[in-house]
Short mmCIF file of C-alpha atoms in Angstrom, two decimals:
data_model
loop_
_atom_site.label_atom_id
_atom_site.label_comp_id
_atom_site.label_asym_id
_atom_site.label_seq_id
_atom_site.Cartn_x
_atom_site.Cartn_y
_atom_site.Cartn_z
CA VAL A 1 -84.10 -142.05 22.86
CA ASP A 2 -86.36 -144.69 22.05
CA ARG A 3 -86.09 -146.18 18.74
CA SER A 4 -89.71 -146.82 17.54
CA PHE A 5 -90.36 -143.12 19.05
CA LEU A 6 -87.87 -141.98 16.72
CA SER A 7 -88.78 -143.38 13.45
CA ALA A 8 -92.22 -142.78 14.80
CA TRP A 9 -90.49 -139.34 15.30
CA GLN A 10 -88.94 -138.66 11.99
CA LEU A 11 -91.82 -139.48 10.10
CA ARG A 12 -93.61 -136.87 11.80
CA LEU A 13 -91.00 -134.57 11.30
CA GLU A 14 -90.49 -135.18 7.45
CA SER A 15 -94.51 -134.73 7.78
CA ALA A 16 -94.10 -130.73 8.96
CA ARG A 17 -91.50 -130.23 6.34
CA GLY A 18 -94.06 -130.75 3.40
CA ALA A 19 -96.87 -129.15 5.31
CA SER A 20 -98.36 -125.91 3.46
CA ALA A 21 -96.01 -122.55 4.22
CA ASP A 22 -98.96 -121.10 6.35
CA VAL A 23 -98.44 -124.20 9.00
CA ARG A 24 -95.30 -125.00 8.86
CA GLU A 25 -93.56 -123.19 11.38
CA GLU A 26 -95.80 -124.58 13.94
CA LYS A 27 -95.30 -128.05 12.94
CA LEU A 28 -91.99 -128.00 13.07
CA GLU A 29 -91.97 -126.52 17.01
CA GLN A 30 -94.77 -129.02 18.08
CA CYS A 31 -92.07 -131.74 16.02
CA ALA A 32 -88.64 -129.60 18.49
CA ARG A 33 -91.39 -129.63 21.94
CA GLU A 34 -91.79 -133.19 21.68
CA LEU A 35 -88.86 -134.35 20.71
CA GLU A 36 -86.69 -131.51 23.31
CA HIS A 37 -87.32 -132.18 26.92
CA SER A 38 -86.24 -133.50 30.05
CA LEU A 39 -82.98 -133.02 28.75
CA ARG A 40 -79.93 -133.79 30.66
CA PHE A 41 -76.15 -131.94 30.12
CA SER A 42 -73.27 -134.05 29.12
CA GLY A 43 -70.92 -131.30 28.77
CA VAL A 44 -70.58 -127.46 27.58
CA SER A 45 -68.50 -125.95 24.76
CA ALA A 46 -68.79 -121.72 24.60
CA ILE A 47 -68.73 -120.15 20.89
CA GLU A 48 -67.25 -116.97 21.03
CA ASP A 49 -69.57 -114.84 18.28
CA ARG A 50 -67.12 -111.61 17.51
CA LEU A 51 -68.69 -108.70 16.78
CA GLN A 52 -67.26 -106.51 13.27
CA GLU A 53 -65.03 -103.64 14.49
CA GLY A 54 -66.60 -101.17 15.00
CA VAL A 55 -70.33 -101.62 15.21
CA PRO A 56 -70.41 -100.59 18.77
CA ALA A 57 -68.98 -97.80 17.26
CA ALA A 58 -71.49 -97.40 14.83
CA MET A 59 -74.21 -98.29 16.99
CA SER A 60 -73.68 -95.76 19.69
CA MET A 61 -73.39 -92.83 17.02
CA LEU A 62 -77.25 -94.41 15.53
CA LYS A 63 -78.46 -93.77 18.82
CA ALA A 64 -77.32 -90.24 18.99
CA MET A 65 -79.22 -89.55 15.85
CA ASN A 66 -82.28 -90.07 17.98
CA ILE A 67 -82.94 -93.38 15.28
CA ARG A 68 -84.87 -95.84 17.13
CA ILE A 69 -82.98 -99.71 16.73
CA TRP A 70 -84.87 -102.79 16.60
CA VAL A 71 -83.10 -105.74 17.02
CA LEU A 72 -85.07 -108.79 15.10
CA THR A 73 -83.16 -111.54 16.08
CA GLY A 74 -83.45 -115.68 16.40
CA ASP A 75 -81.46 -116.52 19.23
CA LYS A 76 -82.00 -116.91 22.18
CA ILE A 77 -83.15 -113.92 25.12
CA GLU A 78 -80.22 -114.53 27.21
CA THR A 79 -77.52 -114.06 24.09
CA ALA A 80 -79.66 -110.98 22.36
CA VAL A 81 -79.45 -109.15 25.27
CA GLU A 82 -75.19 -110.07 25.55
CA ILE A 83 -74.90 -109.42 22.47
CA ALA A 84 -77.34 -106.07 22.92
CA ARG A 85 -74.64 -104.80 25.62
CA SER A 86 -71.74 -105.66 23.74
CA CYS A 87 -72.68 -103.31 21.69
CA ARG A 88 -73.94 -100.41 23.23
CA ILE A 89 -77.31 -100.81 22.71
CA LEU A 90 -77.95 -101.74 26.21
CA GLY A 91 -76.20 -99.78 28.90
CA ASP A 92 -75.98 -100.25 32.14
CA THR A 93 -78.38 -97.94 33.28
CA THR A 94 -80.63 -99.62 30.57
CA VAL A 95 -84.60 -100.78 31.93
CA LEU A 96 -85.43 -103.87 29.90
CA ILE A 97 -89.41 -104.57 30.28
CA ASN A 98 -89.36 -108.13 29.47
CA VAL A 99 -92.82 -109.42 27.35
CA THR A 100 -92.09 -112.92 27.22
CA ASN A 101 -92.94 -116.39 28.20
CA ALA A 102 -96.78 -115.00 26.70
CA THR A 103 -99.29 -118.93 27.26
CA SER A 104 -102.45 -116.60 25.26
CA SER A 105 -103.46 -112.95 23.70
CA THR A 106 -104.80 -112.22 26.82
CA ASN A 107 -101.63 -113.01 29.44
CA VAL A 108 -99.61 -111.09 25.98
CA LEU A 109 -101.96 -107.75 25.96
CA ARG A 110 -101.47 -107.88 29.65
CA LEU A 111 -97.60 -107.75 29.69
CA LEU A 112 -97.37 -105.39 26.87
CA ARG A 113 -100.67 -102.84 29.04
CA ASP A 114 -97.70 -102.91 32.04
CA GLY A 115 -94.33 -102.26 30.01
CA LYS A 116 -95.71 -99.19 28.11
CA ALA A 117 -97.41 -98.10 31.37
CA GLU A 118 -94.25 -98.55 32.91
CA ALA A 119 -91.96 -97.17 30.08
CA GLU A 120 -94.49 -93.93 30.39
CA ALA A 121 -93.56 -93.31 33.91
CA LEU A 122 -89.83 -93.10 33.16
CA ASN A 123 -91.00 -90.71 31.14
CA SER A 124 -88.79 -91.49 27.83
CA GLY A 125 -85.58 -92.63 29.76
CA ASP A 126 -83.48 -94.99 29.22
CA VAL A 127 -85.51 -98.15 27.98
CA ALA A 128 -85.33 -101.54 25.84
CA LEU A 129 -88.44 -103.90 25.46
CA VAL A 130 -87.46 -107.36 24.74
CA MET A 131 -89.78 -109.86 23.25
CA ASP A 132 -89.59 -113.48 22.76
CA GLY A 133 -91.26 -114.89 18.79
CA SER A 134 -94.28 -116.81 21.20
CA SER A 135 -95.22 -113.70 22.43
CA MET A 136 -95.07 -111.82 19.41
CA LYS A 137 -96.77 -114.55 17.74
CA TYR A 138 -99.85 -113.81 20.17
CA ALA A 139 -99.57 -110.53 20.64
CA THR A 140 -100.26 -109.20 16.10
CA GLU A 141 -103.46 -112.16 16.07
CA THR A 142 -105.41 -108.94 17.39
CA ALA A 143 -105.24 -105.50 16.75
CA GLU A 144 -104.87 -104.33 20.01
CA GLY A 145 -101.79 -106.90 20.48
CA ALA A 146 -100.34 -105.08 17.22
CA GLN A 147 -101.36 -101.49 18.41
CA LEU A 148 -100.06 -102.13 21.55
CA ILE A 149 -95.87 -103.27 20.69
CA PHE A 150 -96.17 -100.48 18.00
CA GLU A 151 -96.88 -97.84 20.91
CA VAL A 152 -94.87 -99.51 22.87
CA GLY A 153 -92.08 -99.93 21.19
CA MET A 154 -92.31 -96.00 20.38
CA LEU A 155 -92.10 -94.98 23.84
CA CYS A 156 -87.97 -97.30 24.19
CA LYS A 157 -85.36 -96.50 22.63
CA SER A 158 -84.67 -99.63 21.10
CA CYS A 159 -86.06 -103.14 21.14
CA ILE A 160 -84.05 -106.84 21.22
CA CYS A 161 -86.52 -109.68 19.78
CA CYS A 162 -86.34 -112.86 19.71
CA ARG A 163 -87.22 -116.20 18.65
CA LEU A 164 -88.65 -114.95 15.75
CA ALA A 165 -89.36 -116.50 12.42
CA PRO A 166 -88.04 -114.59 9.42
CA GLN A 167 -92.25 -113.93 8.41
CA GLN A 168 -92.11 -111.99 12.40
CA LYS A 169 -89.11 -110.27 11.59
CA ARG A 170 -91.17 -108.60 8.16
CA ARG A 171 -94.09 -108.13 10.39
CA LEU A 172 -93.06 -106.09 12.81
CA VAL A 173 -91.78 -103.38 9.80
CA SER A 174 -95.13 -103.60 8.74
CA ILE A 175 -96.99 -102.80 12.27
CA VAL A 176 -94.30 -99.50 12.01
CA ARG A 177 -95.28 -98.68 8.35
CA GLU A 178 -98.14 -99.20 9.02
CA ARG A 179 -99.30 -96.73 12.01
CA ASP A 180 -97.51 -94.46 10.82
CA SER A 181 -96.43 -93.16 7.63
CA THR A 182 -94.85 -90.08 8.28
CA ARG A 183 -91.66 -92.94 9.77
CA ILE A 184 -88.83 -94.51 7.33
CA THR A 185 -88.23 -97.86 8.16
CA LEU A 186 -84.36 -99.44 7.61
CA ALA A 187 -83.88 -102.96 7.68
CA ILE A 188 -80.13 -104.59 7.26
CA GLY A 189 -79.27 -108.08 7.52
CA ASP A 190 -76.59 -110.22 6.38
CA GLY A 191 -78.76 -113.42 5.40
CA ALA A 192 -80.90 -115.05 4.01
CA ASN A 193 -83.70 -115.38 7.42
CA ASP A 194 -83.47 -111.27 7.09
CA VAL A 195 -84.83 -110.93 3.76
CA PRO A 196 -88.08 -110.51 4.02
CA MET A 197 -88.13 -108.25 6.43
CA ILE A 198 -85.49 -106.16 3.94
CA GLN A 199 -88.09 -106.57 0.78
CA GLY A 200 -90.72 -104.97 3.77
CA ALA A 201 -88.13 -102.03 4.93
CA HIS A 202 -88.89 -98.57 2.73
CA VAL A 203 -84.77 -99.34 2.71
CA GLY A 204 -82.68 -102.38 2.65
CA ILE A 205 -79.70 -103.08 3.17
CA GLY A 206 -77.72 -105.99 2.77
CA VAL A 207 -74.29 -107.30 4.92
CA ARG A 208 -71.67 -109.52 2.26
CA GLY A 209 -70.51 -111.88 4.57
CA LYS A 210 -70.22 -115.73 5.17
CA GLU A 211 -73.80 -116.15 5.08
CA GLY A 212 -73.87 -116.12 1.41
CA ALA A 213 -75.77 -113.93 -1.26
CA GLN A 214 -79.90 -113.43 -0.30
CA ALA A 215 -79.38 -110.53 1.12
CA VAL A 216 -77.51 -108.67 -1.28
CA GLN A 217 -79.60 -109.87 -3.70
CA SER A 218 -82.75 -108.54 -2.63
CA SER A 219 -81.58 -105.16 -1.26
CA ASP A 220 -81.80 -102.33 -2.36
CA ILE A 221 -78.36 -101.34 -1.13
CA ALA A 222 -74.82 -103.47 -0.44
CA ILE A 223 -72.12 -102.56 1.81
CA SER A 224 -69.14 -104.94 3.22
CA GLN A 225 -69.21 -104.34 6.65
CA PHE A 226 -71.86 -103.34 9.45
CA ARG A 227 -69.73 -99.96 10.50
CA PHE A 228 -70.52 -98.62 6.51
CA LEU A 229 -74.48 -97.69 7.57
CA VAL A 230 -72.99 -93.83 9.48
CA PRO A 231 -71.16 -92.17 6.13
CA LEU A 232 -74.04 -94.09 4.39
CA LEU A 233 -76.81 -92.43 6.19
CA GLN A 234 -74.98 -89.50 7.37
CA CYS A 235 -73.51 -89.02 3.64
CA HIS A 236 -74.53 -89.86 0.80
CA GLY A 237 -78.34 -90.51 2.99
CA ARG A 238 -78.43 -87.30 3.53
CA ARG A 239 -77.05 -85.60 0.08
CA ALA A 240 -79.60 -88.30 -1.78
CA TYR A 241 -82.62 -86.34 0.89
CA ARG A 242 -81.50 -82.83 -0.69
CA ARG A 243 -81.11 -84.14 -3.72
CA VAL A 244 -84.56 -85.16 -3.80
CA ALA A 245 -86.00 -82.34 -1.97
CA THR A 246 -84.10 -79.60 -4.22
CA PHE A 247 -84.28 -80.63 -7.51
#
C-alpha cells in the first residue's frame, strides 16, 4: 500500500471511529472497502474452532422440542453454515434459502418473496434461511421487508444470519417480538457483541467463557456450558412455568 494513501486512510479511519453511533458502522465499512480490495494470497492458515462438549446433541434436542433456532453471528456465510452443519442445526437434506448479497431494498424484497414462495412450496420441510448483514440492512428499511423476514423465518426450521452487527442481532429479536406477541424469544450468547440481543429477548442467557463477563452480567440466567441449556428448559424452565401458572 502506498504510504501517502495509508496516512490519509488512517485519518479517515480515526474519523469513522469517532463518528456518532448511527453512522459509525457505515463509515467503518466504507473505510474497510477502501483498503480490502485487489488482494492476493501470500499464505493460508487454518484455525480449528472447536465446539463445546454436547453442543450437537443439545441442538438436536432443541429441534426435537420444535424450537426454532436462529444463529445470529458476525462470521462469514461459509463459516456460519459449516458450523451450523457441525452443530446439527443443518442436516444433509436441509434446503437453504439464500437471501445474500442484496444491493438495494428492491432487490432484497424480491429475494425474500422468492424465498417465501420456495419455503411454502416445500410445505414445512427441512428448510433454513441464510441471510447476511447487508441484505438485512436493506430489508429492515421498510416495514414490508421486516414482515417478510418474519414470515420466511417462521416457515423455516432454522435461520443462519451472518455478518451482523450487535444492533442488527437485537433488531431481529425485536422483529419477532413485535409481530407475534404469543411467541417467547430466548437469546443466548457469550460475548459483549451479544449483549443487545440478550437484553432484547424475553429470556437472556449468558454463557461463561473466554469472551469475558459482559454477556453474563447482562443476562437473566448464566450457565457455564451451552449443553446446560437443555435441562434449563426441560426441567427448571418447565417447573418455573408451572409454579407461575398454578400459584
